[in-house]
Amino acid sequence: MAGVNILKYLGWLGHDRQCDRGRQSTPICPQRSLPQTAHTRDGGMRPRSVDAILDDNRDILGRIKLAYGGDANAFAKEMLPLIRKYTAYVNVLPATQDRFFSRPGGLVRLGLETAFFALQATDSQIFAGRSTISTRRQLEPRWRFGTFAAGLCAYLYRALDTVVVSDAHGTVWQPYQTPLGEWMQTHEVDRLFVRWSEAKQECRSLSLFALPMILPIDTLAYLTHDGSTIVAHMLAAISGEVRYQDHNVIDHLVNRASTLVIHRDLRDADAPAGRARARAYLARFLLNAMRELVQSHQGWVPNSDRSRMWLGRDGLFLLWPNGMSDILTLLEDEGLYGLPASPADAMEILSDAGIILPMSSDEPVWLIRPPGAPEPLEALKLVTPGVVLAVLHPPPVALDMDIAAYCTRDEVRATENDTKPRQAKAASSQVQGECVAPETPPDVSDRQLSLPTIPPMPATAAGTGIEPPAGARQGKAKKVKNTQSMQSASKSYSLRAPIRLNPGIANVLRAIVQTLNETSLPPACYPMASGLFVPLDAFVARQVDVKMGIRALADANMLVAGPAGTEPVEYHNLHGKQLAGMVIARQFIEGMDGAGETPINSNAG
């Protein structure tokens, strides 16, 4: 009888074909039918039954049923128990005090809308890409259900972390022991009083303690059938403990959905709590982007040449504003909604969340002087190095020095003013035909990093410091070129791309492999005993998103996984530099059989 009322207003959905599954390419925002009563803080909130709360949300429930694709009976049997248990647990709690979904019942609405948009987005996703078509057909409904459950419980932690709920007599609800609805029935509560204790940083893993009271046992058995990884990915998405290397599609869909619905709610409410504070929920996405970049981007390796991040005895610093621009670019590629419009907006959000520390009360940006820097650079200081670098194994070693430049901006401006006359004199000398060496090297963006080149050195002169005569140099150069040509003629490398590899990635990888056959340029990849090592910079130099490349190659099962459970990104010391990259299995590279291997000092991550 619990679901009878729901089925009454879901019956008409079987005749509605406007939202047929697979038809919508963009999210369709449901019209809201919510209580108009405001959040009465002094007089408390009136508890409501599960049926009454779901009746207020019949519009979004109807769209969930259509996106799920089953009939009313299947929806009531498979989806409705999870929805009812979630509603019984949070009841009329708001999601926030005065930001998004701050009205009574806001936490239910936030969960339902996030779950709906995440479920709707699964129509364009391929789950278990390495499995056969028949296996994927069996697993897909479970992946979709796991995505829905993760979206529904994405903000469940707010009921455990940010509120203290009590009745009129001061009895406090214990969220780790019983659902809110059951507690209200036991204590015959007629008014709920909420005391807010908003934390600057979220603790999303608390959701896992309440999940057994929400996720039915039958549902858990359904998701774990055949030993798939659905539950592991679902729990990682709910708790926020997602590794970059896992390629967690559920987490990606839930993040897009949650940012969409929160962005819409803030837009409709006109962000009354202040722009930066209202968007503090974006801080975790900015932080996760930093962690992903430090693992996958060569230009983010701490303390490397032209790195975005510098670690010294006095802390971890992120170059400003270029480092923040990299973060926003990555999040834009993820398709998240409501992102900061500029690096300055992002800095304000991180500062409000306590993730970065200002240099002073009126100056958030620090001045640092890394080794080799001709002048102080602007940077943001992280509250602690571990907030970003804890994802690296082994952890990077800090420089044995303080890198913060203890000088004022007036002193920097004075230095800049002193250099202007010298730069003008240099420009005048160049016009007059003189050869004047620049005082500082030109700035090169780390987005255009090239692979290390190895210029050919005559064997007779190697290590002697003596340059051979011009004729000898020409003869040796011809000999080296002829040797390389003979090697190229005897051994040709090419890509054996599987059919399911993304065509765009296949074309880029084909061009990278082709560099092994060219003698005029250094190679962009290196044969190894385990396969072909392709540095990530080879993709960056060809304007390909590294994350997309890793994902496509992993889905095509082309990467060498290494030891069990290790990540696809490996680190190798090559020609004096540590490069991050991937190893393509030998069977996908024509010419790898019996190929000579580049001597590489391996430090696989």
XYZ file of C-alpha atoms in Angstrom:
605
model
C 0.000 0.000 0.000
C 2.954 2.348 0.484
C 3.358 2.942 -3.237
C -0.327 2.995 -4.235
C -0.630 6.778 -4.204
C 2.529 7.104 -6.283
C 1.221 4.660 -8.877
C -2.022 6.613 -9.246
C -0.314 9.649 -10.656
C 2.289 7.613 -12.522
C -0.309 5.663 -14.490
C -0.677 8.296 -17.193
C 3.042 8.146 -17.907
C 2.691 4.990 -19.966
C 0.930 7.050 -22.672
C 3.368 9.958 -22.662
C 6.070 9.718 -25.311
C 7.505 13.234 -25.131
C 10.466 12.131 -23.041
C 11.078 8.741 -24.652
C 14.392 7.229 -23.540
C 17.305 7.987 -25.856
C 15.482 10.848 -27.546
C 16.804 13.771 -25.568
C 20.311 14.922 -26.372
C 20.289 17.807 -23.856
C 18.928 17.946 -20.302
C 15.268 18.962 -20.072
C 14.555 20.831 -16.862
C 11.336 19.658 -15.162
C 8.850 22.220 -13.931
C 8.875 22.371 -10.154
C 5.865 21.931 -7.930
C 7.235 22.682 -4.485
C 5.757 23.954 -1.226
C 5.685 27.724 -1.161
C 6.236 27.972 2.589
C 9.553 29.504 3.578
C 12.032 27.908 5.935
C 10.791 28.979 9.367
C 13.901 28.920 11.524
C 12.443 30.204 14.784
C 9.249 28.170 14.768
C 10.842 25.037 13.421
C 9.624 22.891 10.543
C 6.592 20.658 10.364
C 7.456 16.983 9.650
C 5.684 15.344 6.735
C 4.962 11.819 5.647
C 6.938 10.175 2.854
C 3.840 10.035 0.628
C 3.181 13.755 1.120
C 6.774 14.682 0.234
C 6.753 12.487 -2.869
C 3.401 13.924 -3.907
C 5.001 17.382 -3.885
C 7.687 16.003 -6.206
C 5.421 14.082 -8.596
C 6.783 16.040 -11.590
C 10.372 14.870 -11.154
C 9.248 11.354 -10.198
C 7.365 11.115 -13.484
C 10.442 12.076 -15.448
C 12.568 9.593 -13.502
C 10.106 6.852 -14.411
C 10.287 7.766 -18.100
C 14.088 7.975 -18.071
C 14.245 4.577 -16.362
C 12.316 3.083 -19.266
C 10.165 0.511 -17.456
C 6.442 0.405 -16.821
C 4.764 1.646 -13.645
C 4.972 -1.736 -11.901
C 8.697 -2.118 -12.651
C 9.339 1.424 -11.401
C 7.401 0.754 -8.188
C 9.269 -2.492 -7.591
C 12.822 -1.470 -8.497
C 13.184 2.309 -8.112
C 10.532 3.414 -5.643
C 11.876 1.512 -2.590
C 15.204 3.336 -2.877
C 13.481 6.704 -3.308
C 11.171 6.112 -0.344
C 14.018 5.066 1.956
C 16.022 8.160 0.985
C 13.003 10.392 1.587
C 12.319 8.743 4.939
C 15.914 9.337 6.001
C 16.138 13.099 5.244
C 12.407 14.003 5.392
C 11.956 17.813 5.223
C 15.591 18.807 5.825
C 16.894 21.624 3.625
C 20.147 21.029 1.746
C 21.779 24.255 2.995
C 20.967 27.030 5.418
C 20.675 29.925 2.961
C 22.313 28.890 -0.317
C 21.012 26.245 -2.718
C 17.890 24.167 -2.010
C 17.475 25.906 1.350
C 13.691 25.410 1.599
C 12.052 22.597 3.618
C 12.363 19.374 1.660
C 15.280 20.814 -0.303
C 17.554 17.835 0.345
C 14.987 15.451 -1.131
C 14.538 17.668 -4.170
C 18.295 18.035 -4.680
C 18.742 14.259 -4.577
C 15.858 13.561 -6.959
C 16.914 16.141 -9.535
C 20.569 15.059 -9.448
C 19.558 11.417 -9.806
C 17.231 12.221 -12.719
C 19.771 14.142 -14.791
C 22.501 11.573 -14.074
C 20.161 8.753 -15.134
C 19.115 10.650 -18.251
C 22.765 11.150 -19.246
C 23.486 7.415 -19.136
C 21.758 7.045 -22.521
C 24.819 8.481 -24.258
C 27.394 6.479 -22.273
C 29.028 3.112 -22.904
C 29.615 1.185 -19.691
C 32.075 -1.706 -19.416
C 33.613 -0.813 -22.776
C 36.108 -3.681 -22.604
C 33.373 -6.316 -22.303
C 31.550 -8.054 -25.104
C 28.275 -6.693 -26.467
C 26.211 -9.407 -24.804
C 27.890 -8.777 -21.441
C 27.378 -5.030 -21.752
C 23.702 -5.618 -22.512
C 23.337 -7.446 -19.210
C 25.403 -4.955 -17.201
C 24.011 -1.709 -18.612
C 20.757 -1.683 -16.551
C 22.793 -2.194 -13.387
C 25.227 0.589 -14.275
C 22.260 2.890 -14.899
C 20.698 1.983 -11.566
C 24.030 2.494 -9.792
C 24.326 5.917 -11.412
C 20.825 6.840 -10.232
C 21.585 5.719 -6.658
C 24.848 7.698 -6.618
C 23.048 10.823 -7.823
C 20.281 10.406 -5.259
C 22.774 10.105 -2.371
C 25.387 12.552 -3.691
C 24.594 15.121 -0.987
C 23.439 12.717 1.709
C 26.448 13.667 3.842
C 24.852 17.062 4.533
C 22.343 15.372 6.845
C 25.238 14.048 8.942
C 27.826 16.822 8.683
C 26.121 20.215 8.600
C 22.973 20.019 10.727
C 21.921 19.179 14.281
C 18.218 18.292 14.425
C 16.192 18.314 17.634
C 12.565 18.415 18.770
C 10.847 21.024 20.951
C 12.138 19.295 24.106
C 15.780 19.381 22.986
C 16.072 15.674 22.100
C 18.657 15.385 19.321
C 18.352 13.091 16.318
C 21.279 10.690 15.919
C 21.703 10.349 12.123
C 24.156 7.442 12.423
C 21.585 5.264 14.215
C 18.179 5.764 12.633
C 16.459 7.621 9.743
C 14.894 10.950 10.581
C 11.371 9.727 9.752
C 11.645 6.750 12.098
C 13.057 8.948 14.876
C 10.150 11.395 14.507
C 7.613 8.581 14.772
C 9.286 7.091 17.841
C 9.423 10.440 19.674
C 6.110 11.750 18.277
C 7.801 14.901 17.015
C 5.515 17.635 15.720
C 8.203 20.274 15.107
C 11.811 19.975 13.903
C 14.447 22.514 14.913
C 17.647 22.696 12.876
C 20.932 24.160 14.088
C 23.491 24.645 11.315
C 27.194 23.981 11.704
C 28.482 24.615 8.195
C 32.051 23.377 7.727
C 34.404 25.052 5.275
C 35.438 21.742 3.788
C 33.027 18.942 3.028
C 33.306 15.429 4.430
C 31.414 13.480 1.786
C 32.571 10.074 3.015
C 30.128 10.385 5.939
C 27.396 9.353 3.494
C 28.659 5.777 3.653
C 27.560 5.475 7.297
C 23.929 6.230 6.384
C 23.862 4.277 3.133
C 22.887 0.909 4.744
C 19.690 2.600 5.995
C 18.816 3.727 2.454
C 20.073 1.126 -0.015
C 17.845 -2.000 0.131
C 19.620 -5.335 0.509
C 17.962 -6.677 -2.642
C 19.264 -3.704 -4.604
C 22.790 -4.244 -3.338
C 22.629 -7.918 -4.363
C 21.334 -6.888 -7.785
C 24.258 -4.486 -8.333
C 26.925 -6.931 -7.147
C 25.737 -9.822 -9.316
C 28.537 -11.453 -11.356
C 31.165 -9.603 -9.298
C 31.109 -6.383 -11.354
C 32.699 -3.125 -10.159
C 29.431 -1.172 -10.181
C 29.150 -0.934 -6.390
C 32.793 0.118 -6.019
C 32.340 2.941 -8.539
C 29.005 3.945 -7.014
C 30.428 4.139 -3.485
C 33.481 6.072 -4.734
C 31.194 8.601 -6.424
C 29.062 9.017 -3.285
C 32.017 9.317 -0.899
C 34.183 11.475 -3.178
C 37.069 8.990 -2.969
C 37.560 8.680 -6.729
C 40.996 8.096 -8.178
C 41.839 9.854 -11.414
C 43.040 6.599 -12.976
C 39.758 4.766 -12.286
C 37.839 6.459 -15.115
C 34.673 6.523 -12.999
C 31.809 7.232 -15.407
C 29.282 7.297 -12.561
C 31.194 10.065 -10.792
C 31.461 12.055 -14.035
C 27.711 11.884 -14.705
C 26.759 12.702 -11.110
C 29.109 15.702 -11.030
C 27.624 17.132 -14.224
C 24.098 16.564 -12.956
C 24.684 18.086 -9.515
C 26.352 21.208 -10.880
C 23.467 21.643 -13.319
C 20.694 21.500 -10.716
C 22.573 23.620 -8.149
C 23.422 26.209 -10.819
C 19.745 26.413 -11.770
C 18.613 26.759 -8.162
C 21.124 29.524 -7.410
C 20.152 31.308 -10.602
C 16.456 31.160 -9.703
C 17.163 32.317 -6.134
C 19.629 34.988 -7.342
C 22.279 33.706 -4.854
C 21.075 35.703 -1.810
C 23.966 34.594 0.430
C 26.632 36.258 -1.688
C 28.179 35.068 -4.889
C 31.353 33.383 -3.616
C 29.783 31.813 -0.528
C 26.790 30.548 -2.488
C 29.137 28.831 -4.927
C 31.422 27.337 -2.281
C 30.245 23.894 -3.411
C 32.511 24.349 -6.475
C 35.626 24.291 -4.259
C 35.775 20.491 -4.288
C 35.683 20.429 -8.090
C 38.521 22.961 -8.281
C 40.529 20.923 -5.771
C 39.902 17.642 -7.597
C 41.034 19.270 -10.850
C 44.342 20.212 -9.197
C 44.829 16.632 -8.036
C 44.100 15.325 -11.509
C 46.486 17.744 -13.210
C 49.324 17.000 -10.817
C 48.983 13.317 -11.755
C 48.503 13.631 -15.507
C 50.061 16.887 -16.744
C 53.805 17.127 -17.279
C 53.680 20.868 -16.623
C 52.285 20.252 -13.137
C 55.076 17.993 -11.854
C 56.170 19.822 -8.663
C 59.526 21.625 -8.891
C 60.141 20.637 -12.523
C 61.233 23.105 -15.185
C 58.485 25.704 -15.801
C 56.114 23.844 -13.505
C 52.861 25.316 -12.281
C 53.492 23.981 -8.761
C 56.447 24.625 -6.477
C 57.048 22.893 -3.165
C 59.500 24.364 -0.679
C 60.104 24.294 3.032
C 57.510 27.048 3.422
C 54.692 25.228 1.619
C 53.099 24.463 -1.744
C 52.492 27.252 -4.250
C 50.458 27.397 -7.470
C 51.498 29.897 -10.137
C 48.918 32.617 -10.671
C 46.923 33.062 -12.839
C 48.116 30.424 -15.353
C 47.664 27.522 -12.947
C 44.075 28.519 -12.238
C 43.410 28.872 -15.965
C 44.531 25.257 -16.449
C 42.065 24.175 -13.754
C 39.123 25.998 -15.343
C 39.994 24.589 -18.773
C 39.947 21.044 -17.402
C 36.578 21.566 -15.689
C 35.121 23.084 -18.847
C 36.191 19.954 -20.724
C 34.329 17.922 -18.078
C 31.144 19.771 -19.019
C 30.371 21.068 -15.513
C 27.848 23.871 -15.067
C 28.117 27.161 -13.178
C 31.915 27.327 -13.277
C 33.726 30.515 -12.220
C 33.921 33.038 -15.045
C 37.556 33.926 -14.357
C 40.592 32.824 -12.338
C 39.825 35.615 -9.875
C 36.362 34.144 -9.186
C 37.892 30.702 -8.690
C 40.487 32.121 -6.288
C 37.704 33.753 -4.259
C 35.860 30.427 -3.976
C 38.996 28.560 -2.852
C 39.808 31.276 -0.347
C 36.293 31.176 1.103
C 36.606 27.379 1.448
C 39.927 27.725 3.299
C 41.916 25.827 0.654
C 44.318 28.688 -0.093
C 45.978 31.052 2.376
C 46.347 34.769 1.616
C 49.691 36.523 1.946
C 48.029 39.225 4.059
C 44.566 40.442 4.984
C 44.353 42.612 1.865
C 46.567 40.640 -0.554
C 45.697 37.029 -1.453
C 48.537 36.513 -3.953
C 52.071 35.618 -2.857
C 55.376 36.376 -4.521
C 57.711 33.402 -4.936
C 61.172 33.004 -6.416
C 61.715 29.394 -7.567
C 65.202 28.234 -8.581
C 66.193 29.772 -11.890
C 63.450 32.417 -11.883
C 64.912 35.792 -12.934
C 62.299 37.701 -10.929
C 59.534 37.005 -8.370
C 56.434 35.226 -9.676
C 52.858 35.526 -8.452
C 51.404 32.413 -6.831
C 48.674 31.110 -4.548
C 49.629 29.233 -1.392
C 47.757 26.008 -0.545
C 46.726 25.514 3.054
C 48.891 22.366 3.214
C 50.838 20.440 0.545
C 48.926 17.255 1.294
C 45.632 18.743 0.127
C 46.892 18.246 -3.455
C 50.036 16.114 -3.336
C 48.609 13.293 -1.206
C 47.536 11.593 -4.446
C 51.158 11.189 -5.612
C 53.079 8.015 -4.748
C 55.849 8.393 -3.843
C 55.303 11.959 -2.594
C 57.514 14.663 -4.135
C 60.518 15.974 -2.236
C 60.389 19.606 -1.159
C 63.191 21.991 -2.116
C 65.618 22.624 0.701
C 64.776 26.324 0.704
C 61.993 28.816 1.278
C 60.619 29.887 -2.095
C 58.408 32.763 -0.944
C 60.028 36.027 -2.055
C 60.060 38.370 0.911
C 59.786 41.613 -0.996
C 57.013 44.098 -1.536
C 55.218 44.773 -4.776
C 56.699 48.276 -4.801
C 60.162 46.718 -4.910
C 59.074 44.482 -7.807
C 57.704 47.472 -9.713
C 60.938 49.363 -9.094
C 62.887 46.430 -10.530
C 60.618 46.356 -13.565
C 61.108 50.106 -14.085
C 64.884 49.645 -13.965
C 64.763 46.971 -16.647
C 62.700 49.028 -19.101
C 65.578 51.399 -20.111
C 67.868 48.379 -20.673
C 65.227 46.633 -22.788
C 64.746 49.803 -24.835
C 68.519 50.066 -25.368
C 68.634 46.415 -26.472
C 65.833 46.996 -28.972
C 67.631 50.069 -30.359
C 70.869 48.099 -30.732
C 69.068 45.353 -32.653
C 67.631 47.936 -35.031
C 71.162 49.237 -35.680
C 72.345 45.722 -36.519
C 74.068 44.861 -33.257
C 73.761 41.412 -31.702
C 72.579 41.775 -28.110
C 71.734 38.732 -25.995
C 68.457 39.017 -24.092
C 68.750 39.345 -20.334
C 65.962 36.843 -19.659
C 64.939 33.819 -21.698
C 61.635 34.081 -23.556
C 58.596 32.691 -21.795
C 57.438 29.383 -23.185
C 54.039 28.025 -22.177
C 54.101 24.549 -20.707
C 51.153 23.745 -22.926
C 53.649 23.585 -25.804
C 56.219 21.381 -24.111
C 58.215 19.352 -26.610
C 59.831 16.001 -26.053
C 63.534 15.938 -25.166
C 65.743 15.975 -28.229
C 69.028 14.080 -28.537
C 71.312 15.785 -31.045
C 73.686 13.327 -32.750
C 77.239 13.573 -31.437
C 80.245 12.183 -33.305
C 81.750 9.283 -31.436
C 85.275 10.678 -31.674
C 84.272 13.939 -30.037
C 81.833 12.638 -27.466
C 82.911 13.520 -23.959
C 86.139 15.243 -25.107
C 84.844 18.789 -25.363
C 86.787 19.145 -28.663
C 84.827 20.078 -31.763
C 86.001 18.168 -34.877
C 86.805 20.031 -38.092
C 83.969 21.048 -40.396
C 84.762 18.327 -42.925
C 84.806 15.697 -40.237
C 81.503 16.976 -38.881
C 79.900 16.726 -42.326
C 81.270 13.217 -42.860
C 80.087 12.047 -39.471
C 76.649 13.629 -40.004
C 76.286 11.801 -43.334
C 77.328 8.566 -41.686
C 74.779 9.004 -38.863
C 72.063 9.858 -41.368
C 72.909 6.856 -43.535
C 72.876 4.595 -40.485
C 69.476 5.920 -39.459
C 68.170 5.469 -42.992
C 69.384 1.852 -43.028
C 67.695 1.218 -39.703
C 64.484 2.806 -40.990
C 64.602 0.703 -44.145
C 65.133 -2.493 -42.177
C 62.541 -1.752 -39.504
C 59.281 0.127 -39.982
C 56.838 0.896 -37.200
C 53.094 1.362 -37.642
C 49.938 1.237 -35.555
C 47.597 -1.740 -35.506
C 44.515 0.082 -34.281
C 41.601 -2.065 -33.075
C 38.197 -1.289 -34.545
C 36.764 0.123 -31.320
C 39.530 2.703 -30.838
C 38.263 6.272 -31.276
C 39.160 7.314 -34.877
C 40.514 10.705 -33.795
C 42.779 9.189 -31.150
C 43.832 6.501 -33.619
C 44.970 9.143 -36.140
C 46.973 11.001 -33.493
C 48.574 7.817 -32.172
C 49.364 6.746 -35.740
C 51.253 10.027 -36.294
C 53.148 9.552 -33.016
C 54.234 6.037 -33.977
C 55.270 7.276 -37.427
C 57.936 9.501 -35.830
C 59.948 6.328 -35.172
C 60.412 5.999 -38.935
C 61.606 9.579 -39.453
C 65.285 10.481 -39.251
C 65.072 14.245 -39.444
C 63.198 14.674 -36.127
C 63.516 13.076 -32.703
C 60.951 10.347 -31.977
C 57.813 11.151 -30.011
C 57.631 7.650 -28.465
C 60.063 4.979 -27.300
C 60.070 1.152 -27.647
C 60.442 -0.688 -24.348
C 60.480 -4.297 -23.269
C 56.840 -4.112 -22.177
C 55.586 -2.093 -25.157
C 55.691 1.372 -26.683
C 56.110 4.215 -24.181
C 54.179 7.307 -25.325
C 54.784 10.422 -23.172
C 51.695 12.484 -22.385
C 53.431 15.495 -23.911
C 53.154 13.813 -27.315
C 49.371 14.210 -27.049
C 49.610 17.729 -25.631
C 51.845 18.835 -28.510
C 49.149 17.629 -30.933
C 46.413 19.505 -29.057
C 44.714 16.350 -27.762
C 43.151 16.199 -24.323
C 45.322 13.776 -22.346
C 42.449 12.474 -20.261
C 40.403 11.721 -23.362
C 43.365 9.894 -24.914
C 43.913 7.725 -21.831
C 40.220 6.941 -21.658
C 39.995 5.939 -25.332
C 43.087 3.708 -25.138
C 41.922 2.103 -21.898
C 38.468 1.405 -23.335
C 40.143 -0.225 -26.354
C 42.216 -2.392 -23.952
C 45.482 -1.206 -25.544
C 47.369 -0.142 -22.422
C 49.816 -2.239 -20.428
C 48.371 -2.239 -16.923
C 51.616 -3.283 -15.244
C 51.367 -4.925 -11.824
C 47.854 -5.766 -10.698
C 45.889 -2.697 -9.653
C 48.371 -0.115 -10.877
C 47.359 2.956 -12.849
C 47.857 3.297 -16.633
C 50.049 6.415 -16.264
C 53.706 5.542 -15.723
C 56.774 7.680 -15.017
C 60.146 7.014 -16.620
C 63.486 8.801 -16.460
C 64.411 9.444 -20.066
C 67.522 11.393 -21.080
C 67.728 13.130 -17.712
C 64.031 14.025 -17.474
C 61.151 12.293 -15.744
C 58.297 11.864 -18.213
C 54.737 10.760 -17.565
C 53.190 8.567 -20.207
C 51.403 5.381 -21.222
C 52.695 2.048 -22.478
C 50.917 0.645 -25.538
C 50.922 -3.161 -25.651
C 53.344 -4.623 -28.206
C 50.687 -6.431 -30.230
C 49.230 -3.086 -31.335
C 52.524 -1.821 -32.810
C 53.779 -3.258 -36.095
C 57.573 -3.686 -35.887
C 57.797 -4.192 -32.133
C 58.630 -7.885 -32.479
C 62.324 -8.142 -31.799
C 62.612 -4.342 -31.676
C 65.464 -2.767 -29.842
C 64.464 -1.008 -26.679
C 65.342 2.485 -25.522
C 67.313 2.330 -22.248
C 64.920 3.901 -19.759
C 65.246 4.126 -16.023
C 61.792 2.961 -14.980
C 59.913 4.495 -12.088
C 56.402 3.342 -12.896
C 53.752 5.150 -10.949
